[in-house]
PDB file of C-alpha atoms and ligand atoms in Angstrom:
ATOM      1  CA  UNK A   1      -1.472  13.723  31.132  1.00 78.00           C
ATOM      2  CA  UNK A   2      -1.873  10.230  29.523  1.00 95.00           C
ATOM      3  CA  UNK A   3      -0.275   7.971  26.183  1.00 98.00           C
ATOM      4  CA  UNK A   4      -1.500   8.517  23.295  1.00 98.00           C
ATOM      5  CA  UNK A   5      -2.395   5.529  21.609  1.00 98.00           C
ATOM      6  CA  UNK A   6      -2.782   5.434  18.074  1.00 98.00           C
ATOM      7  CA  UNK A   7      -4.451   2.194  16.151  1.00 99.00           C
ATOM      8  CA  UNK A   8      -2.874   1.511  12.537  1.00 98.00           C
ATOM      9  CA  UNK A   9      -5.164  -0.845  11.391  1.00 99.00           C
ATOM     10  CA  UNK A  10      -4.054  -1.580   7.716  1.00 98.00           C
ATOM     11  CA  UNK A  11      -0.104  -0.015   6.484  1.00 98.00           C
ATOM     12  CA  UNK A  12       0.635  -0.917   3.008  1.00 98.00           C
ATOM     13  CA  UNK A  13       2.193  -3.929   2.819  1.00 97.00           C
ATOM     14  CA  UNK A  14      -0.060  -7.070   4.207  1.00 98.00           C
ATOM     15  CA  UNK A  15      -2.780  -8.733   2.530  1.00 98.00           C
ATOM     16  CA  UNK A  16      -5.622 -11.089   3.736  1.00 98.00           C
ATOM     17  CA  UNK A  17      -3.446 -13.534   2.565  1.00 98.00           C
ATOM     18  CA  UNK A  18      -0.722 -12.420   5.036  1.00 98.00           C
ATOM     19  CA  UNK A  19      -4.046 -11.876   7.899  1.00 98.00           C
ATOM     20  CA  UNK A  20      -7.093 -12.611   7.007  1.00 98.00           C
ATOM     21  CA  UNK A  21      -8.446 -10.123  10.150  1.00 98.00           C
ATOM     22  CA  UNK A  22      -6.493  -7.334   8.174  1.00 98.00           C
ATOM     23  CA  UNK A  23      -9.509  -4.561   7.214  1.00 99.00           C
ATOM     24  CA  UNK A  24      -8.954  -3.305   3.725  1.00 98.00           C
ATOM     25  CA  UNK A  25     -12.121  -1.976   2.656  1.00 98.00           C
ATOM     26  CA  UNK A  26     -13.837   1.289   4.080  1.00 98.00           C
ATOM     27  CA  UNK A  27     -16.223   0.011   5.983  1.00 98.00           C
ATOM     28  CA  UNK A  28     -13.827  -2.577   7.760  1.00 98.00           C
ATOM     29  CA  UNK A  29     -11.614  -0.343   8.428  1.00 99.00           C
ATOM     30  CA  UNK A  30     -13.962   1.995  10.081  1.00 99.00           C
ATOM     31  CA  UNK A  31     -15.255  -0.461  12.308  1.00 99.00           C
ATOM     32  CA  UNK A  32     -11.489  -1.795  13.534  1.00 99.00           C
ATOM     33  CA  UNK A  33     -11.107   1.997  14.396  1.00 99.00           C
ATOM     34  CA  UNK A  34     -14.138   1.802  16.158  1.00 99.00           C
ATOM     35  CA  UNK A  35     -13.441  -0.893  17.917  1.00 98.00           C
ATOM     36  CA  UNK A  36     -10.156   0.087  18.618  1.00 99.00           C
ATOM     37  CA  UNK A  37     -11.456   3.610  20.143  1.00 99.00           C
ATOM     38  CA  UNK A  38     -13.221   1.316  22.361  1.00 98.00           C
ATOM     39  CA  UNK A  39      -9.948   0.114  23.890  1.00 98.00           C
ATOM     40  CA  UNK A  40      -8.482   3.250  24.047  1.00 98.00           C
ATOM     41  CA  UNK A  41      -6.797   4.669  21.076  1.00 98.00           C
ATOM     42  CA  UNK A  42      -7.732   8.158  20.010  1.00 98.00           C
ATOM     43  CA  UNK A  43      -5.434   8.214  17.010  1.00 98.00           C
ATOM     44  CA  UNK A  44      -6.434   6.337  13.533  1.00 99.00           C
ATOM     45  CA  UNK A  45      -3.408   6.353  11.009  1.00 99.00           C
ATOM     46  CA  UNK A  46      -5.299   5.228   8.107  1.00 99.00           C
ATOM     47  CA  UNK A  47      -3.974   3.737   4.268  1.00 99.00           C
ATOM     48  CA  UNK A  48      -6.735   2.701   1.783  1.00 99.00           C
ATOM     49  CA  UNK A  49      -6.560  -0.427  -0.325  1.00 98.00           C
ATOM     50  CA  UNK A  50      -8.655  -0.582  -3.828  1.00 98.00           C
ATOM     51  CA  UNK A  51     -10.728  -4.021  -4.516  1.00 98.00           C
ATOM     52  CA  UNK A  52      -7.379  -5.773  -5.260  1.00 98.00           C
ATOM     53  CA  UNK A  53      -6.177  -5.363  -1.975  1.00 98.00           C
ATOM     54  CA  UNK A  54      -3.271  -2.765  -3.909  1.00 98.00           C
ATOM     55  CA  UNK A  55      -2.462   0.172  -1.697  1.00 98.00           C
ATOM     56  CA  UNK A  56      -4.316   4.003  -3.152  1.00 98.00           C
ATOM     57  CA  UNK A  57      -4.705   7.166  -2.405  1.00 98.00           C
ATOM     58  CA  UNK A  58      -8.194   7.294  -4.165  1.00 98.00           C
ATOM     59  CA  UNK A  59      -9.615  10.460  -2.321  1.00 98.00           C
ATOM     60  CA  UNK A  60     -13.148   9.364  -2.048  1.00 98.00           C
ATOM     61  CA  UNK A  61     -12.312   5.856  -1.028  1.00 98.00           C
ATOM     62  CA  UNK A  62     -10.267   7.762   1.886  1.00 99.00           C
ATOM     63  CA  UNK A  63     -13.228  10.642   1.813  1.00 98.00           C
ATOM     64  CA  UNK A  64     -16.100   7.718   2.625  1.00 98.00           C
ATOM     65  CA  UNK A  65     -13.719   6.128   5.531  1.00 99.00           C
ATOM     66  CA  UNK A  66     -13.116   8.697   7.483  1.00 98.00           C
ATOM     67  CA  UNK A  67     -17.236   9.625   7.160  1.00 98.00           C
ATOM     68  CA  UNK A  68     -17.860   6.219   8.294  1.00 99.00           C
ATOM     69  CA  UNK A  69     -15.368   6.599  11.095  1.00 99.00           C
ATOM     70  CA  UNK A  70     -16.777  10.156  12.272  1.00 98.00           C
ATOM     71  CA  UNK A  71     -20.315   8.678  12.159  1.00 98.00           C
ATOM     72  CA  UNK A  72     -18.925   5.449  14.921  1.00 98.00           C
ATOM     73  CA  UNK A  73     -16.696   7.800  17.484  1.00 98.00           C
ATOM     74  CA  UNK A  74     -14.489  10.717  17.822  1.00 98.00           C
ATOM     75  CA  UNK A  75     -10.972   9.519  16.970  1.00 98.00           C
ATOM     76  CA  UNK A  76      -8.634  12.042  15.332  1.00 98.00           C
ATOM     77  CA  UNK A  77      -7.734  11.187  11.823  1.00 98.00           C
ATOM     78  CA  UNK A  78      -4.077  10.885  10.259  1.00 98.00           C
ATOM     79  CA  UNK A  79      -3.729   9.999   6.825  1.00 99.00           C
ATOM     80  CA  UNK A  80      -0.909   8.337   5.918  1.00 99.00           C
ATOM     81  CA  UNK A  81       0.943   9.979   3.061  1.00 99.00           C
ATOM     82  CA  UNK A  82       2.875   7.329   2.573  1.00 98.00           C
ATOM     83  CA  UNK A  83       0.034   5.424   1.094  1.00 98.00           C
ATOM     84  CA  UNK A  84       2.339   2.438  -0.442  1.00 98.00           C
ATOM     85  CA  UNK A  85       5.602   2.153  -2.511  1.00 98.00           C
ATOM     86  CA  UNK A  86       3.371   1.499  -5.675  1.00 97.00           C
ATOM     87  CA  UNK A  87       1.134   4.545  -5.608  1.00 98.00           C
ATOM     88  CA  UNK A  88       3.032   8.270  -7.026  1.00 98.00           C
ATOM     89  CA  UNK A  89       4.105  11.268  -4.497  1.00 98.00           C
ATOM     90  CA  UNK A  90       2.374  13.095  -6.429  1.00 98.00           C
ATOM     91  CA  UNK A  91      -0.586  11.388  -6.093  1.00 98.00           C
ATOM     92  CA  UNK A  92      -0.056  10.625  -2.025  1.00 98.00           C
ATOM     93  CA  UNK A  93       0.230  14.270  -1.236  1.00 98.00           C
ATOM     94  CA  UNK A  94      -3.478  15.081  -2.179  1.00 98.00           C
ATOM     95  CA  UNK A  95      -4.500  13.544   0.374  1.00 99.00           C
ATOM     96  CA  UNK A  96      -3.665  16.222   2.269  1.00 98.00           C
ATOM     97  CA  UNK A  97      -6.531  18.265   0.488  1.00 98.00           C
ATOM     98  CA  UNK A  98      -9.113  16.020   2.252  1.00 98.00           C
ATOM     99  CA  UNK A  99      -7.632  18.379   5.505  1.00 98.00           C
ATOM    100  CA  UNK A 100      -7.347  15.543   8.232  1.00 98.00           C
ATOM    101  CA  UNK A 101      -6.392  16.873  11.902  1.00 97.00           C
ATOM    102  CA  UNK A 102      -3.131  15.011  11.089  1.00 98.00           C
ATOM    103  CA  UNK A 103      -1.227  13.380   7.682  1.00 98.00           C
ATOM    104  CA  UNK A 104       2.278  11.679   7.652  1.00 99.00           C
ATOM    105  CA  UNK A 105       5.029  13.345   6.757  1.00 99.00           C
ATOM    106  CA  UNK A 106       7.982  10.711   5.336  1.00 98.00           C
ATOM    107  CA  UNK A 107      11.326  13.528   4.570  1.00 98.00           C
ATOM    108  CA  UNK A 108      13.454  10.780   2.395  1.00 98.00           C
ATOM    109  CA  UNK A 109      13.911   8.722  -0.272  1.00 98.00           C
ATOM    110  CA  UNK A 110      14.967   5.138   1.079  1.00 98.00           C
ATOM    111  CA  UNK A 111      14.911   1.436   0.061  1.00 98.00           C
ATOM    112  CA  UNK A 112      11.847  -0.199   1.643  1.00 98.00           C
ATOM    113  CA  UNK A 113      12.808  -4.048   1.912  1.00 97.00           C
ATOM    114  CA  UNK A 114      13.262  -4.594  -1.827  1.00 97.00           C
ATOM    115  CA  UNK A 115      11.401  -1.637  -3.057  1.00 97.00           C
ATOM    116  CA  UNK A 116      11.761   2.209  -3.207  1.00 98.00           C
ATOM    117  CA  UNK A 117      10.551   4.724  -1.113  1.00 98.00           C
ATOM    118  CA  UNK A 118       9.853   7.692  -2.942  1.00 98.00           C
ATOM    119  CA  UNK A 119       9.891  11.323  -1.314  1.00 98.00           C
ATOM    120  CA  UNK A 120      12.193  13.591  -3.142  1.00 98.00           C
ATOM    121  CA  UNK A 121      13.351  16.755  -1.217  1.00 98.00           C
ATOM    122  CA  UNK A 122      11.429  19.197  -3.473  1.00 98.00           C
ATOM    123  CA  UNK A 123       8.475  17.191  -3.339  1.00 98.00           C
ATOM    124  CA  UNK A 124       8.668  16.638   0.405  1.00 99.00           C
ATOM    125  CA  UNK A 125       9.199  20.670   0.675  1.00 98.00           C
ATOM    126  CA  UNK A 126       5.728  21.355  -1.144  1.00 98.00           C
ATOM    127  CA  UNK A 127       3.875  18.744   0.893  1.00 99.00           C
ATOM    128  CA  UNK A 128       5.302  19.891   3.972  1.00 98.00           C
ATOM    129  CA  UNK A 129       4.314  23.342   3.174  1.00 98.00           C
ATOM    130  CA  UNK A 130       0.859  22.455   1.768  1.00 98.00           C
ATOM    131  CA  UNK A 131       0.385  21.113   5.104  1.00 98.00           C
ATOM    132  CA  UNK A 132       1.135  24.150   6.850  1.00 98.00           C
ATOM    133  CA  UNK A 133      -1.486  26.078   4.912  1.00 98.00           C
ATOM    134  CA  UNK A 134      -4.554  23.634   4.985  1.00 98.00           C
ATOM    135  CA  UNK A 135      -3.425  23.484   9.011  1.00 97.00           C
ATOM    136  CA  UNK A 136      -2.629  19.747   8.745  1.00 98.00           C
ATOM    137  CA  UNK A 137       0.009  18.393  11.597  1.00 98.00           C
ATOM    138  CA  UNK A 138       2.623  16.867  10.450  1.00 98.00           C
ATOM    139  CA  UNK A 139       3.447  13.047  12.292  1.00 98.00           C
ATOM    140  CA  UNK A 140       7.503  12.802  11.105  1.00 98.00           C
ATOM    141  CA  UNK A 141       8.445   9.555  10.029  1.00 98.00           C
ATOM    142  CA  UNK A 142      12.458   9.094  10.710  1.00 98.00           C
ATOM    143  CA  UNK A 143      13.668   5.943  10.075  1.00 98.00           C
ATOM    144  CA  UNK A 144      17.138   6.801  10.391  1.00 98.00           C
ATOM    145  CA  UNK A 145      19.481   9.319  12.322  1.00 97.00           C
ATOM    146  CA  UNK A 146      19.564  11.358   8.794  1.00 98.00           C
ATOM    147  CA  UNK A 147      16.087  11.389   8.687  1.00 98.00           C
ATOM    148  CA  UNK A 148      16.266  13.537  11.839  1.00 98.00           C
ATOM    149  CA  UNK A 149      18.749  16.267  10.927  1.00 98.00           C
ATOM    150  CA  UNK A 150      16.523  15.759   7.308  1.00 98.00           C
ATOM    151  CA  UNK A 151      13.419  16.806   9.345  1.00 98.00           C
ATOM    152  CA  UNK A 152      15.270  19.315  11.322  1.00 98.00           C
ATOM    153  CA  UNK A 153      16.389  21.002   8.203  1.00 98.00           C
ATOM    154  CA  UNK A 154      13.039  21.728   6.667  1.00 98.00           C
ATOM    155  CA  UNK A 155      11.971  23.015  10.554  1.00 98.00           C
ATOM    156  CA  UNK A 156      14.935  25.538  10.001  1.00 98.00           C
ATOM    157  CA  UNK A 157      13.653  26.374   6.918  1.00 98.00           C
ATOM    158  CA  UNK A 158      10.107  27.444   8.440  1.00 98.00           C
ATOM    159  CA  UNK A 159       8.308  24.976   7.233  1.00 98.00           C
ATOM    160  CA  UNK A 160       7.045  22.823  10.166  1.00 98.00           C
ATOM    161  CA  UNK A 161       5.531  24.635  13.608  1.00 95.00           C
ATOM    162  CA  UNK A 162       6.010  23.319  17.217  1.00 94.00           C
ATOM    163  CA  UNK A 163       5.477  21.113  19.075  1.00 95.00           C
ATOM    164  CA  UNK A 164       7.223  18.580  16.269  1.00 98.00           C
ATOM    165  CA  UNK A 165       5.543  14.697  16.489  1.00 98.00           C
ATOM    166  CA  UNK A 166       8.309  12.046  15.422  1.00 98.00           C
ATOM    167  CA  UNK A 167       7.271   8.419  14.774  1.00 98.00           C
ATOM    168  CA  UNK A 168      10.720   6.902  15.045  1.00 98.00           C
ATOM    169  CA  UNK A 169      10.197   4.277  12.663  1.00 98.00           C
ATOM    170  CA  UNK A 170      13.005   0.901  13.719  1.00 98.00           C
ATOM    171  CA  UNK A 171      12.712  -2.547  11.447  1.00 98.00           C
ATOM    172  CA  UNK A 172      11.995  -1.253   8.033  1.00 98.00           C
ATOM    173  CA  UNK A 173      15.107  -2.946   5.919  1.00 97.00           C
ATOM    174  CA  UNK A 174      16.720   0.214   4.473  1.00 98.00           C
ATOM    175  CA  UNK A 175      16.348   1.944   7.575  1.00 98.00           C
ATOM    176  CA  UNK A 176      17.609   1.336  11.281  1.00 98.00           C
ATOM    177  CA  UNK A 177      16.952  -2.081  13.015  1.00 98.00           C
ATOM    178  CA  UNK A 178      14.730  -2.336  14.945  1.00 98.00           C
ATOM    179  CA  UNK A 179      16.765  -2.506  18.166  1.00 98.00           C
ATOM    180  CA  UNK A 180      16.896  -1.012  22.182  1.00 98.00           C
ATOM    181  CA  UNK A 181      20.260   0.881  21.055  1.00 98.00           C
ATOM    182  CA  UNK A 182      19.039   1.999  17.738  1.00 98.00           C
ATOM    183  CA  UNK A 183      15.876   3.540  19.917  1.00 98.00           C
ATOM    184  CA  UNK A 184      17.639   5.404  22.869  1.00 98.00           C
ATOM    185  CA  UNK A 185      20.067   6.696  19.889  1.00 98.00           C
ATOM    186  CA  UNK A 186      17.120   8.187  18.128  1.00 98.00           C
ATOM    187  CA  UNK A 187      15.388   9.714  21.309  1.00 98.00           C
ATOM    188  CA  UNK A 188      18.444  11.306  22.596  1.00 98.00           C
ATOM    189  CA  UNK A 189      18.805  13.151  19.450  1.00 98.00           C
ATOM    190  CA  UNK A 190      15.190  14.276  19.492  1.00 98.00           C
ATOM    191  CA  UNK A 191      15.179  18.313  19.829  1.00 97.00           C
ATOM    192  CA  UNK A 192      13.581  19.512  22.742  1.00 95.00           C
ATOM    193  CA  UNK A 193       9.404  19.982  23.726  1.00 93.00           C
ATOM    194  CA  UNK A 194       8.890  17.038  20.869  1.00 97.00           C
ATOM    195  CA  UNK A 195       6.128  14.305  21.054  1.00 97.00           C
ATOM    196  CA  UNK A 196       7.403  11.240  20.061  1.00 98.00           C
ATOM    197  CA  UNK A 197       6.421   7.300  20.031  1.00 98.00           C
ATOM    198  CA  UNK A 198       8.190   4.063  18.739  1.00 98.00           C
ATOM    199  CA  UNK A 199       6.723   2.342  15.301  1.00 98.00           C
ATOM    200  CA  UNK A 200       8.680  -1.262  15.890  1.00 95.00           C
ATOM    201  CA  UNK A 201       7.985  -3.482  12.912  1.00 96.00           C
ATOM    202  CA  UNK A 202       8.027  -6.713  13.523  1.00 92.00           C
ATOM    203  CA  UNK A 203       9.039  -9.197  15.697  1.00 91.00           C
ATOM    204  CA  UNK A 204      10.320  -6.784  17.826  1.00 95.00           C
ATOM    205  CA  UNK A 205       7.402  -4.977  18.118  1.00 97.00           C
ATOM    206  CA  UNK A 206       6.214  -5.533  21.423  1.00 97.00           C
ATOM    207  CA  UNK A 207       9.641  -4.962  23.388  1.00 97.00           C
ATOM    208  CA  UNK A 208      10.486  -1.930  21.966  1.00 98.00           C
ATOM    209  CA  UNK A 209       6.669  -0.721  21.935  1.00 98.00           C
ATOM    210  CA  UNK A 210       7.354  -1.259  25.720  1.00 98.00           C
ATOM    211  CA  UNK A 211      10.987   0.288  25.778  1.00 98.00           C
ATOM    212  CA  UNK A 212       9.208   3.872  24.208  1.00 98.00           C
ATOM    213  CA  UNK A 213       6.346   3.781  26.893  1.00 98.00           C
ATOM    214  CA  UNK A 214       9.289   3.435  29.454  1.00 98.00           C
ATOM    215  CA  UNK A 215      11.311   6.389  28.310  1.00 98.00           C
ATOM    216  CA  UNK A 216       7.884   8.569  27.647  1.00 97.00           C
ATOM    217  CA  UNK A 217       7.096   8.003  24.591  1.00 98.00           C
ATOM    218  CA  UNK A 218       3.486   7.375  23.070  1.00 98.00           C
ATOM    219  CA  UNK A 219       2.504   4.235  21.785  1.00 98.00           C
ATOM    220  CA  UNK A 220       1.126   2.593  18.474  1.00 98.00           C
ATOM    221  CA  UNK A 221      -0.214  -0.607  18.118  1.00 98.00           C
ATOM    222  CA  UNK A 222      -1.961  -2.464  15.300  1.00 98.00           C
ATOM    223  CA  UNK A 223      -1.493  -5.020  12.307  1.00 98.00           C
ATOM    224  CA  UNK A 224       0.443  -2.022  10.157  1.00 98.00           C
ATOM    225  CA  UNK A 225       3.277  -2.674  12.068  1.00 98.00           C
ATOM    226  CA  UNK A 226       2.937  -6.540  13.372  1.00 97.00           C
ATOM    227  CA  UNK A 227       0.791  -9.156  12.122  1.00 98.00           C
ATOM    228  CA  UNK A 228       1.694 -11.156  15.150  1.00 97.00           C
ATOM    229  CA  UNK A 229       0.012 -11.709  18.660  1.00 96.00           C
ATOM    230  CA  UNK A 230       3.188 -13.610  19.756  1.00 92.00           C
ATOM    231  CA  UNK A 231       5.940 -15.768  17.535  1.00 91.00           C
ATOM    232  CA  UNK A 232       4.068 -18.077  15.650  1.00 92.00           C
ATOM    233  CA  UNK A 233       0.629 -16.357  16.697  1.00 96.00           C
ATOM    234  CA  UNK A 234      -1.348 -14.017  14.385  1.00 98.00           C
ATOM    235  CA  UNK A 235      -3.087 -11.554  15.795  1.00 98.00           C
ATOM    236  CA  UNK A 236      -6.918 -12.351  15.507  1.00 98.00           C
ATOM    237  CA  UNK A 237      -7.555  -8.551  14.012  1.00 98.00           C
ATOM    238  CA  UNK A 238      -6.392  -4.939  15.520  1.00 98.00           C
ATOM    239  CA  UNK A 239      -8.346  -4.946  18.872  1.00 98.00           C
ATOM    240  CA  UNK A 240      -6.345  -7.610  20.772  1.00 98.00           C
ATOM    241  CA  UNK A 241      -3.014  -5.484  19.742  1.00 98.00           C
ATOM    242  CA  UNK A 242      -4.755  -2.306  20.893  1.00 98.00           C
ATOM    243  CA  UNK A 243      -5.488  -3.751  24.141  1.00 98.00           C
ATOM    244  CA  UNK A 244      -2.469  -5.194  24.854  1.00 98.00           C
ATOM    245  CA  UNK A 245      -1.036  -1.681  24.632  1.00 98.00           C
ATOM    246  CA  UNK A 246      -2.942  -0.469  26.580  1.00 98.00           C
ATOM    247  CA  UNK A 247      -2.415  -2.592  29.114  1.00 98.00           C
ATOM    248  CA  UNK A 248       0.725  -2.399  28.861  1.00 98.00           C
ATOM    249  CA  UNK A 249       0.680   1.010  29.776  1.00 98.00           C
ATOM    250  CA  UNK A 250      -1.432   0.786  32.455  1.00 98.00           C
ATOM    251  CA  UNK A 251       1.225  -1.490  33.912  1.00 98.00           C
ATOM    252  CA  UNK A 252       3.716   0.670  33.706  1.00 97.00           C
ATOM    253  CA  UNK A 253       1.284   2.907  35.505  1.00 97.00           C
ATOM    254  CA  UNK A 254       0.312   5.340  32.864  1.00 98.00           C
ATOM    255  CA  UNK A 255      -2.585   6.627  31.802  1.00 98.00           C
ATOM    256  CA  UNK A 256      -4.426   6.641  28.774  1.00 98.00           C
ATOM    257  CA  UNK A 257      -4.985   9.930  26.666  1.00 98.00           C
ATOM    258  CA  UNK A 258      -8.532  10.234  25.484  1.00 98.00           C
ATOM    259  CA  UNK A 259      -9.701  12.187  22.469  1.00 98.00           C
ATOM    260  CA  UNK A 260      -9.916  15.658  24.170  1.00 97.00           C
ATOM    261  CA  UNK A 261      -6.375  15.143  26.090  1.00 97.00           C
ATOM    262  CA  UNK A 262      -4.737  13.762  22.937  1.00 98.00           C
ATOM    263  CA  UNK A 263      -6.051  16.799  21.029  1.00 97.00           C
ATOM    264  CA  UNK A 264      -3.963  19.334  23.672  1.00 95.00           C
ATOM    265  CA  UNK A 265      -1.097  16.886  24.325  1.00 95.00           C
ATOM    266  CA  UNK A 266      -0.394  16.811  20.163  1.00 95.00           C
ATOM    267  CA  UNK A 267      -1.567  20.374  19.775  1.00 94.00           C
ATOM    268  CA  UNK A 268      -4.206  19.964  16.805  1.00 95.00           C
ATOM    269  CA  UNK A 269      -5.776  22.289  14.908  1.00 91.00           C
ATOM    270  CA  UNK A 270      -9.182  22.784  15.364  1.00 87.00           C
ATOM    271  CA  UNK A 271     -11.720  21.498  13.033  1.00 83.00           C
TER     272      UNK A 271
HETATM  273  N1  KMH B 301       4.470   1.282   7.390  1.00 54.59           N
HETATM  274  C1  KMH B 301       5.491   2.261   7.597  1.00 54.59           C
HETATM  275  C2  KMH B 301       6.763   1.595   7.946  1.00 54.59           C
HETATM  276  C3  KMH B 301       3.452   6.236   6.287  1.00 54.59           C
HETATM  277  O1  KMH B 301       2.418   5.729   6.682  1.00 54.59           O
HETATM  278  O2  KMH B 301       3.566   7.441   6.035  1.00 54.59           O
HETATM  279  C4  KMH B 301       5.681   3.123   6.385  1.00 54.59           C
HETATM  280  C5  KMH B 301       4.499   3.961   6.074  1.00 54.59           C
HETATM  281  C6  KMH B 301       4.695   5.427   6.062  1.00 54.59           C
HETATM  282  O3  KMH B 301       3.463   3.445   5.806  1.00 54.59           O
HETATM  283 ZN1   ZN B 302       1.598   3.963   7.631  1.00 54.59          ZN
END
């Protein structure tokens, strides 16, 4: 069984200012999926910008992207529910009504470099369990070693099914550094029969992308989480990121998931 590689093409944060390759509009974004299918990845976490660039979780602005998308290839679709620190909960978790094969799931409140990170237990509860109902897999952002037993706590509580999917998030200021002990910490205290891969943000993005591969992790690449090629190098748009990860798994002699494998490896409902 391969890596799953997922593409996150456009996170909340980062401008064209910032990139000018980053896609922000629907049909930009559907084609950096596309092209990053191409490489290999057959995940697409997807955010939606408005015409000002400003992170929202406009339904049919997230409806028409994942049509365009579906029309070019096959990938599997996960919304992000964190959409963007400016944009309500309560407005992020309908996004979950669109019923994607997969949505983030984000279990705490935290500081997010200078701003807040909203997702208050009660709210995080009914999302969670919203998800369960429209059959929408959870990816489990943890950010911290709380955010674990967090996530483990509303698993106790019924409301999240096996396998559990982690994206041990390392870099965010207000959660842990992005760092190799910080990582092996985190995966050690991953419960058993998980699927789990490294989100490294920043400069240290590429190491500990590699570090996760190495201790069997899956893998996510794209200008979400790095706007960088190298120090001092942007990245001239998703697909050179996405192929460097995959090459970089093929190095360490891995192979890559497609769509079909991905879909048993992650256990996905069926559409
Ligand atoms: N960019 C991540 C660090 C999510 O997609 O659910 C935070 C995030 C969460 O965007
Ligand atoms: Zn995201």
């Amino acid at each position: 069984m391969g890596v799953v590689i997922t593409v996150a093409p456009t996170g909340p944060i980062a401008t064209k200012a910032d990139n000018e390759y980053l896609p922000t509009t629907p049909e930009e974004i559907a084609q950096a999926v596309y092209e990053s299918y191409l490489q290999g990845a057959s995940v697409a976490h997807l955010h939606f910008r408005d015409a000002e660039q400003r992170p929202t979780a406009d339904l049919q602005t997230a409806q028409r992207t994942m049509d365009l998308i579906a029309e070019k290839c096959p990938i599997h679709i996960q919304l992000s529910t964190g959409v963007g620190l400016s944009v309500d909960f309560e407005d992020r978790e309908k996004l979950v009504e669109l019923r994607p094969r997969m949505a983030t799931l984000n279990p705490c409140t935290m500081s997010f470099g200078m701003g807040e990170f909203r997702n208050p237990p009660l709210g995080v509860r009914r999302l969670a369990a919203r998800m369960r109902e429209l059959d929408v897999k959870p990816e489990l952002e943890v950010y911290d070693t709380g955010h674990l037993d967090a996530v483990m706590r509303l698993y106790g509580e019924g409301l999240l099914a096996e396998p559990l999917q982690f994206s041990i998030v390392l870099g965010v200021a207000g959660g842990a550094a992005a760092t190799a002990d910080n990582l092996t910490t985190m995966v050690k205290r991953l419960p058993d029969n998980c699927v789990w891969q490294i989100i490294a943000i920043g400069r240290n993005n590429l190491p500990l992308t590699a570090m996760g591969l190495a201790l069997g992790g899956n893998a996510r690449a794209g200008l979400e989480d790095t706007l960088h090629l190298r120090k001092g190098e942007l990245a001239p748009g998703n697909t050179p990121l996405v192929r460097r990860t995959v090459e970089l798994a093929k190095a360490l002699d891995l192979s890559i998931a497609s769509v079909d494998e991905t879909e048993q490896l992650l256990n996905l409902p069926i559409r």
